[in-house]
């Protein structure tokens, strides 16, 4: 059974513009927990209690230690067949943008190139006081939050709840969405703003939007196709089908 319907199949050319938005779901099959449910808990804390600037100001060591724990998970993880299928899709097309809410570098490690990291990267850091960058990998054994030469605490370069997205990145993501012929929304609950706006903008501007998610989301009833299942299984099928239309 083909996944794609005729309306989408008609749009498929090497020159079509494709934009993709990924969320934590695509990395869950690599063993990186999403923030939903009990699997996101660390000690007794929910991610929302740790991933915000007030928590870091009040408890820098606790928040740092949680990131060190998450870095351990990310470093052990490998890109899965979903990440690899997106790399293959990029190789086939002239115009491809990968917008990710993930901070785990798995798209980079899978070989994707045109990546917009909306929420930062867990391996990068900067000083919370003077903003000096610390992009070296911190040894996992360092569980006390390190200090900058200015005396400020070094924090992960992550966009926390309540913070602005890095300058320019969101705008570029919106541009990619606005010009897309085909837009894929993968493994995201479509509730974390402003990222959640991106697929809707693509739709308004005429893109065919396909969602890949085992669960119903805010986007499901609006998109052209809502594919229920894990991205590790569905994306390779989807990319193989796109390839047959290109040949
Ligand atoms: P989210 O809001 O993007 O929700 C995760 C979504 O993935 C859910 O809708 C779920 O149904 C879906 N999903 C679960 N398994 C899937 C699979 N196998 N294939 C496809 N979809 C699947 O993410 P969140 O966990 O609520 O996180 C909120 C914020 O924290 C986002 O910025 C998120 O990207 C970030 N975060 C990033 C990572 C990471 O870098 N890997 C991990 C956790 C959270
Ligand atoms: Zn400093």
mmCIF file of C-alpha atoms and ligand atoms in Angstrom:
data_model
loop_
_atom_site.group_PDB
_atom_site.id
_atom_site.type_symbol
_atom_site.label_atom_id
_atom_site.label_comp_id
_atom_site.label_asym_id
_atom_site.label_seq_id
_atom_site.Cartn_x
_atom_site.Cartn_y
_atom_site.Cartn_z
ATOM 1 C CA UNK A 1 0.000 0.000 0.000
ATOM 2 C CA UNK A 2 1.514 3.363 -0.997
ATOM 3 C CA UNK A 3 1.689 5.974 1.760
ATOM 4 C CA UNK A 4 1.374 9.016 -0.454
ATOM 5 C CA UNK A 5 -1.843 10.077 -2.148
ATOM 6 C CA UNK A 6 -2.106 11.391 -5.689
ATOM 7 C CA UNK A 7 -2.228 15.031 -4.690
ATOM 8 C CA UNK A 8 1.143 14.742 -2.972
ATOM 9 C CA UNK A 9 2.623 12.462 -5.614
ATOM 10 C CA UNK A 10 1.935 15.124 -8.266
ATOM 11 C CA UNK A 11 4.162 17.598 -6.450
ATOM 12 C CA UNK A 12 7.180 15.366 -6.258
ATOM 13 C CA UNK A 13 10.135 16.586 -8.319
ATOM 14 C CA UNK A 14 13.829 16.976 -7.586
ATOM 15 C CA UNK A 15 13.329 20.736 -7.587
ATOM 16 C CA UNK A 16 10.458 20.746 -5.080
ATOM 17 C CA UNK A 17 11.110 22.572 -1.832
ATOM 18 C CA UNK A 18 10.930 20.392 1.223
ATOM 19 C CA UNK A 19 11.010 21.562 4.822
ATOM 20 C CA UNK A 20 10.950 19.218 7.793
ATOM 21 C CA UNK A 21 10.282 19.895 11.467
ATOM 22 C CA UNK A 22 11.404 17.279 13.974
ATOM 23 C CA UNK A 23 10.760 16.932 17.701
ATOM 24 C CA UNK A 24 11.798 14.635 20.500
ATOM 25 C CA UNK A 25 9.773 11.745 19.016
ATOM 26 C CA UNK A 26 12.268 11.082 16.223
ATOM 27 C CA UNK A 27 15.028 10.502 18.774
ATOM 28 C CA UNK A 28 12.939 8.366 21.117
ATOM 29 C CA UNK A 29 13.798 5.287 19.042
ATOM 30 C CA UNK A 30 17.474 6.076 19.695
ATOM 31 C CA UNK A 31 16.749 5.782 23.411
ATOM 32 C CA UNK A 32 16.484 9.499 24.200
ATOM 33 C CA UNK A 33 13.368 10.092 26.266
ATOM 34 C CA UNK A 34 10.834 12.747 25.272
ATOM 35 C CA UNK A 35 9.591 15.132 27.951
ATOM 36 C CA UNK A 36 6.168 13.496 28.102
ATOM 37 C CA UNK A 37 5.135 11.135 30.884
ATOM 38 C CA UNK A 38 7.289 9.418 33.474
ATOM 39 C CA UNK A 39 10.144 8.634 31.121
ATOM 40 C CA UNK A 40 11.136 12.322 31.147
ATOM 41 C CA UNK A 41 11.558 12.399 34.933
ATOM 42 C CA UNK A 42 15.013 12.771 36.494
ATOM 43 C CA UNK A 43 15.223 11.993 40.211
ATOM 44 C CA UNK A 44 11.859 13.499 41.172
ATOM 45 C CA UNK A 45 11.935 16.434 38.787
ATOM 46 C CA UNK A 46 9.915 17.070 35.678
ATOM 47 C CA UNK A 47 11.820 18.664 32.765
ATOM 48 C CA UNK A 48 9.712 21.831 33.004
ATOM 49 C CA UNK A 49 10.969 22.317 36.574
ATOM 50 C CA UNK A 50 14.616 22.221 35.458
ATOM 51 C CA UNK A 51 14.684 23.626 31.941
ATOM 52 C CA UNK A 52 14.001 27.248 32.804
ATOM 53 C CA UNK A 53 16.158 30.242 33.764
ATOM 54 C CA UNK A 54 14.655 30.613 37.250
ATOM 55 C CA UNK A 55 15.544 27.018 38.129
ATOM 56 C CA UNK A 56 19.123 27.579 36.962
ATOM 57 C CA UNK A 57 19.452 30.812 38.942
ATOM 58 C CA UNK A 58 18.166 29.114 42.099
ATOM 59 C CA UNK A 59 19.824 25.685 41.663
ATOM 60 C CA UNK A 60 22.644 25.855 39.075
ATOM 61 C CA UNK A 61 24.286 22.620 40.250
ATOM 62 C CA UNK A 62 21.051 20.663 40.085
ATOM 63 C CA UNK A 63 20.222 21.895 36.583
ATOM 64 C CA UNK A 64 23.821 21.315 35.399
ATOM 65 C CA UNK A 65 23.826 17.787 36.813
ATOM 66 C CA UNK A 66 20.603 17.012 34.956
ATOM 67 C CA UNK A 67 22.194 18.187 31.698
ATOM 68 C CA UNK A 68 25.272 16.070 32.398
ATOM 69 C CA UNK A 69 22.961 13.086 32.879
ATOM 70 C CA UNK A 70 21.186 13.864 29.590
ATOM 71 C CA UNK A 71 24.526 14.325 27.821
ATOM 72 C CA UNK A 72 25.422 10.808 28.934
ATOM 73 C CA UNK A 73 22.271 9.491 27.221
ATOM 74 C CA UNK A 74 22.868 11.518 24.064
ATOM 75 C CA UNK A 75 26.521 10.456 23.787
ATOM 76 C CA UNK A 76 25.579 6.786 23.964
ATOM 77 C CA UNK A 77 22.753 7.122 21.455
ATOM 78 C CA UNK A 78 23.080 6.527 17.720
ATOM 79 C CA UNK A 79 21.021 8.063 14.921
ATOM 80 C CA UNK A 80 18.176 5.706 13.952
ATOM 81 C CA UNK A 81 16.582 4.812 10.615
ATOM 82 C CA UNK A 82 14.366 7.916 10.821
ATOM 83 C CA UNK A 83 17.341 10.300 11.079
ATOM 84 C CA UNK A 84 19.111 8.392 8.297
ATOM 85 C CA UNK A 85 16.067 8.521 6.003
ATOM 86 C CA UNK A 86 16.007 12.327 6.318
ATOM 87 C CA UNK A 87 19.670 12.452 5.337
ATOM 88 C CA UNK A 88 18.842 10.317 2.269
ATOM 89 C CA UNK A 89 15.955 12.632 1.402
ATOM 90 C CA UNK A 90 18.232 15.677 1.560
ATOM 91 C CA UNK A 91 20.656 13.929 -0.825
ATOM 92 C CA UNK A 92 17.874 13.528 -3.400
ATOM 93 C CA UNK A 93 16.646 17.108 -3.440
ATOM 94 C CA UNK A 94 17.898 20.518 -4.458
ATOM 95 C CA UNK A 95 16.107 22.472 -1.756
ATOM 96 C CA UNK A 96 15.805 20.881 1.667
ATOM 97 C CA UNK A 97 15.693 22.390 5.164
ATOM 98 C CA UNK A 98 15.632 20.449 8.397
ATOM 99 C CA UNK A 99 14.242 22.411 11.309
ATOM 100 C CA UNK A 100 14.704 20.608 14.613
ATOM 101 C CA UNK A 101 13.559 21.215 18.165
ATOM 102 C CA UNK A 102 16.006 18.552 19.279
ATOM 103 C CA UNK A 103 19.253 19.432 20.966
ATOM 104 C CA UNK A 104 20.865 15.994 20.678
ATOM 105 C CA UNK A 105 22.990 16.392 17.470
ATOM 106 C CA UNK A 106 21.598 13.138 16.039
ATOM 107 C CA UNK A 107 20.640 14.788 12.736
ATOM 108 C CA UNK A 108 24.188 16.133 12.413
ATOM 109 C CA UNK A 109 25.613 12.699 13.214
ATOM 110 C CA UNK A 110 23.270 11.121 10.642
ATOM 111 C CA UNK A 111 24.819 13.390 7.999
ATOM 112 C CA UNK A 112 22.059 15.960 7.474
ATOM 113 C CA UNK A 113 23.536 19.294 6.396
ATOM 114 C CA UNK A 114 21.008 22.097 6.154
ATOM 115 C CA UNK A 115 19.897 22.024 9.790
ATOM 116 C CA UNK A 116 18.273 24.773 11.832
ATOM 117 C CA UNK A 117 18.540 23.999 15.544
ATOM 118 C CA UNK A 118 15.681 25.983 17.058
ATOM 119 C CA UNK A 119 16.352 25.088 20.676
ATOM 120 C CA UNK A 120 20.150 25.049 20.748
ATOM 121 C CA UNK A 121 22.503 22.135 21.269
ATOM 122 C CA UNK A 122 23.126 20.197 24.456
ATOM 123 C CA UNK A 123 26.903 19.950 23.898
ATOM 124 C CA UNK A 124 27.376 23.711 23.634
ATOM 125 C CA UNK A 125 27.580 26.101 26.585
ATOM 126 C CA UNK A 126 27.991 29.739 27.409
ATOM 127 C CA UNK A 127 28.506 31.886 30.487
ATOM 128 C CA UNK A 128 25.231 32.978 32.017
ATOM 129 C CA UNK A 129 26.845 36.301 33.028
ATOM 130 C CA UNK A 130 29.235 37.467 30.267
ATOM 131 C CA UNK A 131 27.958 35.082 27.538
ATOM 132 C CA UNK A 132 31.464 33.848 26.667
ATOM 133 C CA UNK A 133 31.135 30.601 24.701
ATOM 134 C CA UNK A 134 32.343 27.210 25.967
ATOM 135 C CA UNK A 135 31.815 24.804 23.096
ATOM 136 C CA UNK A 136 34.219 22.104 24.322
ATOM 137 C CA UNK A 137 32.733 18.828 25.537
ATOM 138 C CA UNK A 138 32.472 18.771 29.303
ATOM 139 C CA UNK A 139 33.555 15.514 30.937
ATOM 140 C CA UNK A 140 30.574 13.685 32.338
ATOM 141 C CA UNK A 141 32.168 13.462 35.741
ATOM 142 C CA UNK A 142 31.819 17.235 36.232
ATOM 143 C CA UNK A 143 28.529 17.351 38.084
ATOM 144 C CA UNK A 144 29.077 20.713 39.797
ATOM 145 C CA UNK A 145 28.173 23.634 37.568
ATOM 146 C CA UNK A 146 31.492 25.107 36.338
ATOM 147 C CA UNK A 147 32.288 28.804 36.608
ATOM 148 C CA UNK A 148 33.521 31.175 33.934
ATOM 149 C CA UNK A 149 36.617 33.347 34.511
ATOM 150 C CA UNK A 150 34.163 36.214 35.225
ATOM 151 C CA UNK A 151 32.654 34.258 38.123
ATOM 152 C CA UNK A 152 29.354 33.536 36.342
ATOM 153 C CA UNK A 153 27.982 30.022 35.997
ATOM 154 C CA UNK A 154 28.388 28.220 32.688
ATOM 155 C CA UNK A 155 25.073 27.035 31.274
ATOM 156 C CA UNK A 156 24.055 24.787 28.403
ATOM 157 C CA UNK A 157 23.251 26.561 25.138
ATOM 158 C CA UNK A 158 19.652 25.432 25.217
ATOM 159 C CA UNK A 159 16.550 27.527 24.744
ATOM 160 C CA UNK A 160 14.757 27.082 28.036
ATOM 161 C CA UNK A 161 11.042 27.431 28.667
ATOM 162 C CA UNK A 162 10.299 31.155 28.703
ATOM 163 C CA UNK A 163 13.385 32.124 26.670
ATOM 164 C CA UNK A 164 13.684 33.602 23.187
ATOM 165 C CA UNK A 165 14.872 31.508 20.267
ATOM 166 C CA UNK A 166 18.364 32.318 18.908
ATOM 167 C CA UNK A 167 18.314 35.377 16.660
ATOM 168 C CA UNK A 168 17.563 34.625 13.040
ATOM 169 C CA UNK A 169 16.991 30.895 13.375
ATOM 170 C CA UNK A 170 13.237 31.088 13.783
ATOM 171 C CA UNK A 171 12.962 33.565 10.899
ATOM 172 C CA UNK A 172 14.911 31.222 8.627
ATOM 173 C CA UNK A 173 12.709 28.324 9.709
ATOM 174 C CA UNK A 174 9.577 30.337 8.897
ATOM 175 C CA UNK A 175 10.988 31.244 5.480
ATOM 176 C CA UNK A 176 11.695 27.589 4.736
ATOM 177 C CA UNK A 177 8.135 26.712 5.803
ATOM 178 C CA UNK A 178 6.590 29.492 3.727
ATOM 179 C CA UNK A 179 8.329 28.463 0.538
ATOM 180 C CA UNK A 180 7.879 24.706 0.999
ATOM 181 C CA UNK A 181 5.927 22.558 -1.449
ATOM 182 C CA UNK A 182 6.060 19.643 0.954
ATOM 183 C CA UNK A 183 6.369 19.932 4.725
ATOM 184 C CA UNK A 184 6.946 17.029 7.112
ATOM 185 C CA UNK A 185 6.187 17.328 10.835
ATOM 186 C CA UNK A 186 7.807 14.438 12.643
ATOM 187 C CA UNK A 187 7.701 13.354 16.263
ATOM 188 C CA UNK A 188 6.506 16.622 17.679
ATOM 189 C CA UNK A 189 3.415 17.218 19.766
ATOM 190 C CA UNK A 190 2.967 20.620 18.077
ATOM 191 C CA UNK A 191 2.309 22.359 21.387
ATOM 192 C CA UNK A 192 5.666 24.009 22.220
ATOM 193 C CA UNK A 193 5.522 27.565 20.842
ATOM 194 C CA UNK A 194 6.762 29.175 18.700
ATOM 195 C CA UNK A 195 7.949 25.987 16.946
ATOM 196 C CA UNK A 196 4.357 24.742 16.797
ATOM 197 C CA UNK A 197 3.444 27.631 14.461
ATOM 198 C CA UNK A 198 5.812 26.469 11.751
ATOM 199 C CA UNK A 199 3.755 23.651 10.166
ATOM 200 C CA UNK A 200 0.626 25.811 10.255
ATOM 201 C CA UNK A 201 2.458 28.580 8.415
ATOM 202 C CA UNK A 202 3.614 26.084 5.791
ATOM 203 C CA UNK A 203 0.015 24.965 5.352
ATOM 204 C CA UNK A 204 -1.319 28.521 5.023
ATOM 205 C CA UNK A 205 1.229 29.172 2.298
ATOM 206 C CA UNK A 206 0.163 26.137 0.327
ATOM 207 C CA UNK A 207 2.490 23.311 1.349
ATOM 208 C CA UNK A 208 1.170 19.773 1.549
ATOM 209 C CA UNK A 209 1.798 18.906 5.200
ATOM 210 C CA UNK A 210 2.461 15.328 6.268
ATOM 211 C CA UNK A 211 2.669 14.376 9.905
ATOM 212 C CA UNK A 212 4.437 11.319 11.328
ATOM 213 C CA UNK A 213 3.485 10.543 14.911
ATOM 214 C CA UNK A 214 2.104 7.492 16.723
ATOM 215 C CA UNK A 215 -0.367 9.791 18.493
ATOM 216 C CA UNK A 216 -2.914 12.368 17.450
ATOM 217 C CA UNK A 217 -1.607 15.934 17.796
ATOM 218 C CA UNK A 218 -2.934 19.477 17.447
ATOM 219 C CA UNK A 219 -1.876 19.318 13.814
ATOM 220 C CA UNK A 220 -3.436 15.980 12.893
ATOM 221 C CA UNK A 221 -6.862 17.112 11.764
ATOM 222 C CA UNK A 222 -5.472 19.918 9.581
ATOM 223 C CA UNK A 223 -2.749 18.191 7.636
ATOM 224 C CA UNK A 224 -2.942 16.512 4.257
ATOM 225 C CA UNK A 225 -1.755 13.167 5.626
ATOM 226 C CA UNK A 226 -1.324 12.033 9.195
ATOM 227 C CA UNK A 227 0.768 8.894 9.356
ATOM 228 C CA UNK A 228 0.354 7.000 12.620
ATOM 229 C CA UNK A 229 3.454 5.178 13.690
ATOM 230 C CA UNK A 230 7.074 5.515 14.690
ATOM 231 C CA UNK A 231 9.317 7.633 12.495
ATOM 232 C CA UNK A 232 11.969 4.887 12.376
ATOM 233 C CA UNK A 233 9.562 2.708 10.448
ATOM 234 C CA UNK A 234 7.584 5.262 8.453
ATOM 235 C CA UNK A 235 10.319 7.623 7.246
ATOM 236 C CA UNK A 236 12.337 4.988 5.343
ATOM 237 C CA UNK A 237 9.102 3.911 3.579
ATOM 238 C CA UNK A 238 8.185 7.499 2.819
ATOM 239 C CA UNK A 239 11.607 8.324 1.401
ATOM 240 C CA UNK A 240 11.686 5.149 -0.657
ATOM 241 C CA UNK A 241 8.302 6.066 -2.143
ATOM 242 C CA UNK A 242 9.458 9.607 -2.929
ATOM 243 C CA UNK A 243 12.493 8.074 -4.649
ATOM 244 C CA UNK A 244 10.291 5.960 -6.922
ATOM 245 C CA UNK A 245 8.378 9.083 -8.026
ATOM 246 C CA UNK A 246 11.664 10.807 -8.810
ATOM 247 C CA UNK A 247 12.947 7.973 -11.005
HETATM 248 P P1 LIG B 1 7.501 17.044 21.695
HETATM 249 O O1 LIG B 1 6.578 18.079 22.180
HETATM 250 O O2 LIG B 1 8.203 17.258 20.425
HETATM 251 O O3 LIG B 1 6.650 15.599 21.769
HETATM 252 C C1 LIG B 1 7.152 14.336 21.407
HETATM 253 C C2 LIG B 1 6.219 13.757 20.326
HETATM 254 O O4 LIG B 1 6.843 12.612 19.744
HETATM 255 C C3 LIG B 1 4.867 13.291 20.862
HETATM 256 O O5 LIG B 1 3.834 13.855 20.085
HETATM 257 C C4 LIG B 1 4.911 11.763 20.660
HETATM 258 O O6 LIG B 1 3.654 11.221 20.346
HETATM 259 C C5 LIG B 1 5.864 11.639 19.500
HETATM 260 N N1 LIG B 1 6.555 10.345 19.382
HETATM 261 C C6 LIG B 1 6.862 9.462 20.355
HETATM 262 N N2 LIG B 1 7.515 8.412 19.834
HETATM 263 C C7 LIG B 1 7.627 8.628 18.495
HETATM 264 C C8 LIG B 1 8.198 7.901 17.410
HETATM 265 N N3 LIG B 1 8.792 6.721 17.598
HETATM 266 N N4 LIG B 1 8.134 8.441 16.171
HETATM 267 C C9 LIG B 1 7.522 9.616 15.965
HETATM 268 N N5 LIG B 1 6.965 10.342 16.951
HETATM 269 C C10 LIG B 1 7.021 9.857 18.202
HETATM 270 O O7 LIG B 1 8.676 16.822 22.563
HETATM 271 P P2 LIG B 1 8.730 16.863 24.137
HETATM 272 O O8 LIG B 1 9.378 15.617 24.529
HETATM 273 O O9 LIG B 1 7.412 17.197 24.667
HETATM 274 O O10 LIG B 1 9.751 18.073 24.376
HETATM 275 C C11 LIG B 1 9.488 19.453 24.425
HETATM 276 C C12 LIG B 1 10.783 20.181 24.066
HETATM 277 O O11 LIG B 1 11.982 19.551 24.576
HETATM 278 C C13 LIG B 1 11.014 20.224 22.574
HETATM 279 O O12 LIG B 1 11.806 21.319 22.270
HETATM 280 C C14 LIG B 1 11.811 18.958 22.390
HETATM 281 O O13 LIG B 1 12.373 18.837 21.132
HETATM 282 C C15 LIG B 1 12.805 19.089 23.531
HETATM 283 N N6 LIG B 1 13.421 17.758 23.789
HETATM 284 C C16 LIG B 1 14.444 17.382 22.970
HETATM 285 C C17 LIG B 1 14.979 16.117 23.090
HETATM 286 C C18 LIG B 1 16.081 15.721 22.149
HETATM 287 O O14 LIG B 1 16.906 16.563 21.769
HETATM 288 N N7 LIG B 1 16.127 14.475 21.745
HETATM 289 C C19 LIG B 1 14.467 15.226 24.035
HETATM 290 C C20 LIG B 1 13.436 15.666 24.887
HETATM 291 C C21 LIG B 1 12.904 16.934 24.717
HETATM 292 ZN ZN1 LIG B 2 31.609 34.842 32.128
#
